[in-house]
PDB file of C-alpha atoms in Angstrom:
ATOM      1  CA  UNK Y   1      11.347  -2.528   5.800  1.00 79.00           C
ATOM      2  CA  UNK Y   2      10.423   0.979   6.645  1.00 89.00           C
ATOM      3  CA  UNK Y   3       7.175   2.335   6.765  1.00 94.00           C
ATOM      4  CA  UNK Y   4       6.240   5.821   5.974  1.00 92.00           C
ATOM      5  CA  UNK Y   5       3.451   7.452   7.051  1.00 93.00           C
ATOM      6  CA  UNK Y   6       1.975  10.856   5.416  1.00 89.00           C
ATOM      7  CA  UNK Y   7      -0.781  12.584   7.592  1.00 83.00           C
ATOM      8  CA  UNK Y   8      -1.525  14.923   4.973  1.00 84.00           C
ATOM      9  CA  UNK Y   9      -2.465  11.842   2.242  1.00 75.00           C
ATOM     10  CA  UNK Y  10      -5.136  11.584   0.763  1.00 82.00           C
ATOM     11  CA  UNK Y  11      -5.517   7.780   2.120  1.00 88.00           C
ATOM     12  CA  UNK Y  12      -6.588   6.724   5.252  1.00 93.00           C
ATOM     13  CA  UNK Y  13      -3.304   5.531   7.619  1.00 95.00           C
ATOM     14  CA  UNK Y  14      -4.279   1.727   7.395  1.00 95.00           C
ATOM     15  CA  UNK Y  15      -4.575   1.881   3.389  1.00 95.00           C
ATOM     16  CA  UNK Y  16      -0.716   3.358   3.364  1.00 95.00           C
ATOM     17  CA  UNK Y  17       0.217   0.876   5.593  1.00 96.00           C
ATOM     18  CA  UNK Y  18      -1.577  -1.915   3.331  1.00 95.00           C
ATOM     19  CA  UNK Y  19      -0.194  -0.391   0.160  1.00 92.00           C
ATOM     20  CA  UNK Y  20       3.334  -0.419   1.317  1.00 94.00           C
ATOM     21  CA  UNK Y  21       3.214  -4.159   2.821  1.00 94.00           C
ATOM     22  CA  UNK Y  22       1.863  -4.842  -0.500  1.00 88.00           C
ATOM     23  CA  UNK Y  23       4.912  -2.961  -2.501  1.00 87.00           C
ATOM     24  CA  UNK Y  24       7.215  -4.912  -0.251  1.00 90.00           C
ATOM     25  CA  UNK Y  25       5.796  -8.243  -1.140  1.00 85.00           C
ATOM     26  CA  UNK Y  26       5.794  -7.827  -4.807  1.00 78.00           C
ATOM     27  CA  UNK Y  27       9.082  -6.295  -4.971  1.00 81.00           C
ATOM     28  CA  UNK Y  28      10.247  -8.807  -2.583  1.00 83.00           C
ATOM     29  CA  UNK Y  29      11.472  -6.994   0.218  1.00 91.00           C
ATOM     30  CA  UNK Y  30       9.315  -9.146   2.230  1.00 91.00           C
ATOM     31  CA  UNK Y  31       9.973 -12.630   0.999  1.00 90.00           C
ATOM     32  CA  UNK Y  32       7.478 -16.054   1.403  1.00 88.00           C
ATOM     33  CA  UNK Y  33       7.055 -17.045   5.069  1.00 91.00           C
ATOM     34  CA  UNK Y  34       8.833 -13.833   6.580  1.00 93.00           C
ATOM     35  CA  UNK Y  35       7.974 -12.893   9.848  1.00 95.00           C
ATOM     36  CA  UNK Y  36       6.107  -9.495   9.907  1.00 96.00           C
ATOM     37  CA  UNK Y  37       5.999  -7.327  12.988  1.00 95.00           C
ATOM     38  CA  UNK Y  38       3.406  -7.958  15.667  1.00 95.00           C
ATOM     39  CA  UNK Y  39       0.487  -5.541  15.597  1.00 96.00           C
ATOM     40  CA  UNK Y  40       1.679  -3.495  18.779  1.00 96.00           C
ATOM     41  CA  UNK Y  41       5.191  -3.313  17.375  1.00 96.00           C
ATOM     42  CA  UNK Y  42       3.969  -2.136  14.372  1.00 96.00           C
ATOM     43  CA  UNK Y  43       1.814   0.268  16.225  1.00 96.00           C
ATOM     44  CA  UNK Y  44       4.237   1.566  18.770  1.00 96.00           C
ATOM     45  CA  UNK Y  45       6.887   2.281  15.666  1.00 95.00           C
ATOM     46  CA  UNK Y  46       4.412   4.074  13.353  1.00 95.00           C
ATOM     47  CA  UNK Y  47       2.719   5.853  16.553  1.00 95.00           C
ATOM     48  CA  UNK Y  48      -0.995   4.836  15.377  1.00 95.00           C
ATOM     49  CA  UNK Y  49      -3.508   3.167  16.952  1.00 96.00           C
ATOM     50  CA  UNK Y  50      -3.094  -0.542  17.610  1.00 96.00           C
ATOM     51  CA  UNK Y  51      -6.499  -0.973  15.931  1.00 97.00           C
ATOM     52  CA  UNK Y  52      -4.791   0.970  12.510  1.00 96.00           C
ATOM     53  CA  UNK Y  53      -2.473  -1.719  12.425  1.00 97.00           C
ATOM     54  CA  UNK Y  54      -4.878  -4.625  13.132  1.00 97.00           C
ATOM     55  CA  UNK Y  55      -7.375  -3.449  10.045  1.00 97.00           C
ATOM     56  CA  UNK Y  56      -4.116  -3.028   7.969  1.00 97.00           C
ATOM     57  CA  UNK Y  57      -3.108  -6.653   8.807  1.00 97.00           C
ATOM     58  CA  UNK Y  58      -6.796  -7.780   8.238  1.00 96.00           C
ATOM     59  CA  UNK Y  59      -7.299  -6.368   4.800  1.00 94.00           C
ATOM     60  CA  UNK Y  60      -3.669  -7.904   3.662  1.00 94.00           C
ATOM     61  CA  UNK Y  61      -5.210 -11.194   5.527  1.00 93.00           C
ATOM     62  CA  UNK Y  62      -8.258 -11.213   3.507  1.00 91.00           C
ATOM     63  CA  UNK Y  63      -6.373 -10.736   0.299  1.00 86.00           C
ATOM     64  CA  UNK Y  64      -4.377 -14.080   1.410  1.00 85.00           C
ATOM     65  CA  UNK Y  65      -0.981 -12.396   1.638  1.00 88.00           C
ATOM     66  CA  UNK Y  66      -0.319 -12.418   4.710  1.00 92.00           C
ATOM     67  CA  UNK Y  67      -1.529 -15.305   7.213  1.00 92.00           C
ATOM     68  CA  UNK Y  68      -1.907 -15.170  11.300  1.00 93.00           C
ATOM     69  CA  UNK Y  69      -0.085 -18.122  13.316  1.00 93.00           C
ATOM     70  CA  UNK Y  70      -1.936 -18.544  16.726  1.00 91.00           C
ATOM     71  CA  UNK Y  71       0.320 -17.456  19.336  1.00 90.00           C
ATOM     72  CA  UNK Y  72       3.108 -16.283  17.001  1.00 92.00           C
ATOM     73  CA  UNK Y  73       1.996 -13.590  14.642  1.00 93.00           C
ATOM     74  CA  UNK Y  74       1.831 -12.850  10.769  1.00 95.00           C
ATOM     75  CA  UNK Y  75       3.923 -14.349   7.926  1.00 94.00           C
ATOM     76  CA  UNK Y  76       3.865 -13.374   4.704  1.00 92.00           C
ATOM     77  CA  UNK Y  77       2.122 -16.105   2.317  1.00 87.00           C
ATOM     78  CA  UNK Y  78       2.693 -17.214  -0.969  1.00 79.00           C
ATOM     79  CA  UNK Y  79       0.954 -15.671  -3.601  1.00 68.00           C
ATOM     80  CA  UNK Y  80       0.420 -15.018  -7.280  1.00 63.00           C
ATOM     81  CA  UNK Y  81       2.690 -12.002  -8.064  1.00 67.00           C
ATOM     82  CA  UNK Y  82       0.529 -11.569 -11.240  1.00 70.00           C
ATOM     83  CA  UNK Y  83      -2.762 -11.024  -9.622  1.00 71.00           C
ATOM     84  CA  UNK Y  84      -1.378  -8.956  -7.291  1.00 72.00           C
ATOM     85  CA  UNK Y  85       0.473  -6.750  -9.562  1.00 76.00           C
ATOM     86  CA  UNK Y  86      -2.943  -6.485 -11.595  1.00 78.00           C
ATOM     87  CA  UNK Y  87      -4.477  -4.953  -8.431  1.00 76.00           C
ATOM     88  CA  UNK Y  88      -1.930  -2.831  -7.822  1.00 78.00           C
ATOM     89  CA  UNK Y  89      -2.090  -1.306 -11.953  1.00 85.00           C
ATOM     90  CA  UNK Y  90      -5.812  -1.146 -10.838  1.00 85.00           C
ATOM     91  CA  UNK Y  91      -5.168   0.612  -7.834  1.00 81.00           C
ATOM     92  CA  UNK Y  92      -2.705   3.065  -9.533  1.00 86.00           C
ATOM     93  CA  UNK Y  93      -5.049   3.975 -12.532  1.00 91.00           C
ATOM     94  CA  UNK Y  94      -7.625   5.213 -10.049  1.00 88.00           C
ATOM     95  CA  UNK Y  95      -5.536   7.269  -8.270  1.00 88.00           C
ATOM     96  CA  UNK Y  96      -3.877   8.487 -11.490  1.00 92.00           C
ATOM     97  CA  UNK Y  97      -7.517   9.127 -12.921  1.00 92.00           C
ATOM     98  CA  UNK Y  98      -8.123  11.761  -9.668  1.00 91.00           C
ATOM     99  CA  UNK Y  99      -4.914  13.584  -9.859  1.00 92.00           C
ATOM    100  CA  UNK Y 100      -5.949  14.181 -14.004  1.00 93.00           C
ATOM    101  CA  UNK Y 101      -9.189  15.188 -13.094  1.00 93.00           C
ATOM    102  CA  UNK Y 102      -8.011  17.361 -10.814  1.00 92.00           C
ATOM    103  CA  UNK Y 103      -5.036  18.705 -13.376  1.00 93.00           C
ATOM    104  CA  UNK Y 104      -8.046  19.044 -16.095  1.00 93.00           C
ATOM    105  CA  UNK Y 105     -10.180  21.336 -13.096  1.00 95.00           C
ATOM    106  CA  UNK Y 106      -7.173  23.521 -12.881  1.00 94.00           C
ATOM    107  CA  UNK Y 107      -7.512  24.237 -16.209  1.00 96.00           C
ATOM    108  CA  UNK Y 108      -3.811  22.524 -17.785  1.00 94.00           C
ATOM    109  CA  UNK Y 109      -3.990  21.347 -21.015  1.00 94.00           C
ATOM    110  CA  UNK Y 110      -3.013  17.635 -21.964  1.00 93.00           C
ATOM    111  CA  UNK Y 111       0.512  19.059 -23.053  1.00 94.00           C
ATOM    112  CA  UNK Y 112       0.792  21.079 -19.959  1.00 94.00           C
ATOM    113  CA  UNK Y 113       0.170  17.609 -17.730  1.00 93.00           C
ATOM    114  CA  UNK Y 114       2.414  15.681 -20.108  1.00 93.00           C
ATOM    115  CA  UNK Y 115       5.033  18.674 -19.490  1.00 93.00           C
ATOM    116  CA  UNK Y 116       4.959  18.497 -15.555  1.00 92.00           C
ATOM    117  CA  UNK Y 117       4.558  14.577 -15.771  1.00 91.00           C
ATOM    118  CA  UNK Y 118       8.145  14.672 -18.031  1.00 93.00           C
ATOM    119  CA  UNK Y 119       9.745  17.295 -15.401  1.00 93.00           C
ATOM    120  CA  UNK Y 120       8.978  15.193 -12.861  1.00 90.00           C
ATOM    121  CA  UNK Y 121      10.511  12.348 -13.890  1.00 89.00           C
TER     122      UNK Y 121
END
């Protein structure tokens, strides 16, 4: 799985890394019991901080999707794919909210968004 990075995002370094663990997970790129890479490893390949990469693996440990093994590092749990797809519609619908309000503060018109949304695609 490769991770990708953007320093000019809008989200902090450890929420890309969390949203893209999460994408992998759900699309199952990362499957049930998979070995993740260790938190330096991780660290050392992204160049970020170790302690990026250790609040990354934190938050996706407090949302129970990934668990630590003493002495042998993270593995991806089971989980319920609906719940977690639910948070990640959530998650979207924010972010798509911003980018709108931001379209509407520009001054585009709903059929000028819908126009650049279409061209996009």
């Amino acid at each position: 799985m490769k991770i990708v990075i953007k320093t000019q995002g809008t989200l902090a370094i450890y929420e890309q890394i969390v949203n893209q663990l999460k994408n992998a997970i759900v699309t199952g790129e990362l499957k049930t019991g998979e070995a993740l890479p260790s938190i330096r490893m991780l660290a050392n390949d992204l160049q970020v901080s170790v302690i990026t990469t250790k609040r990354a693996y934190e938050e996706l440990e407090k949302e129970g999707l990934i668990r630590s093994v003493a002495g042998k590092g993270f593995y991806v749990c089971e989980y319920n794919q609906d719940y977690l797809k639910e948070k990640q519609l959530m998650m979207l619908e924010k972010r798509l909210s911003e980018v709108l309000n931001e379209c509407r503060a520009a001054g585009l018109s709903n059929e000028e968004i819908v126009e650049m949304v279409e061209t996009l695609l």
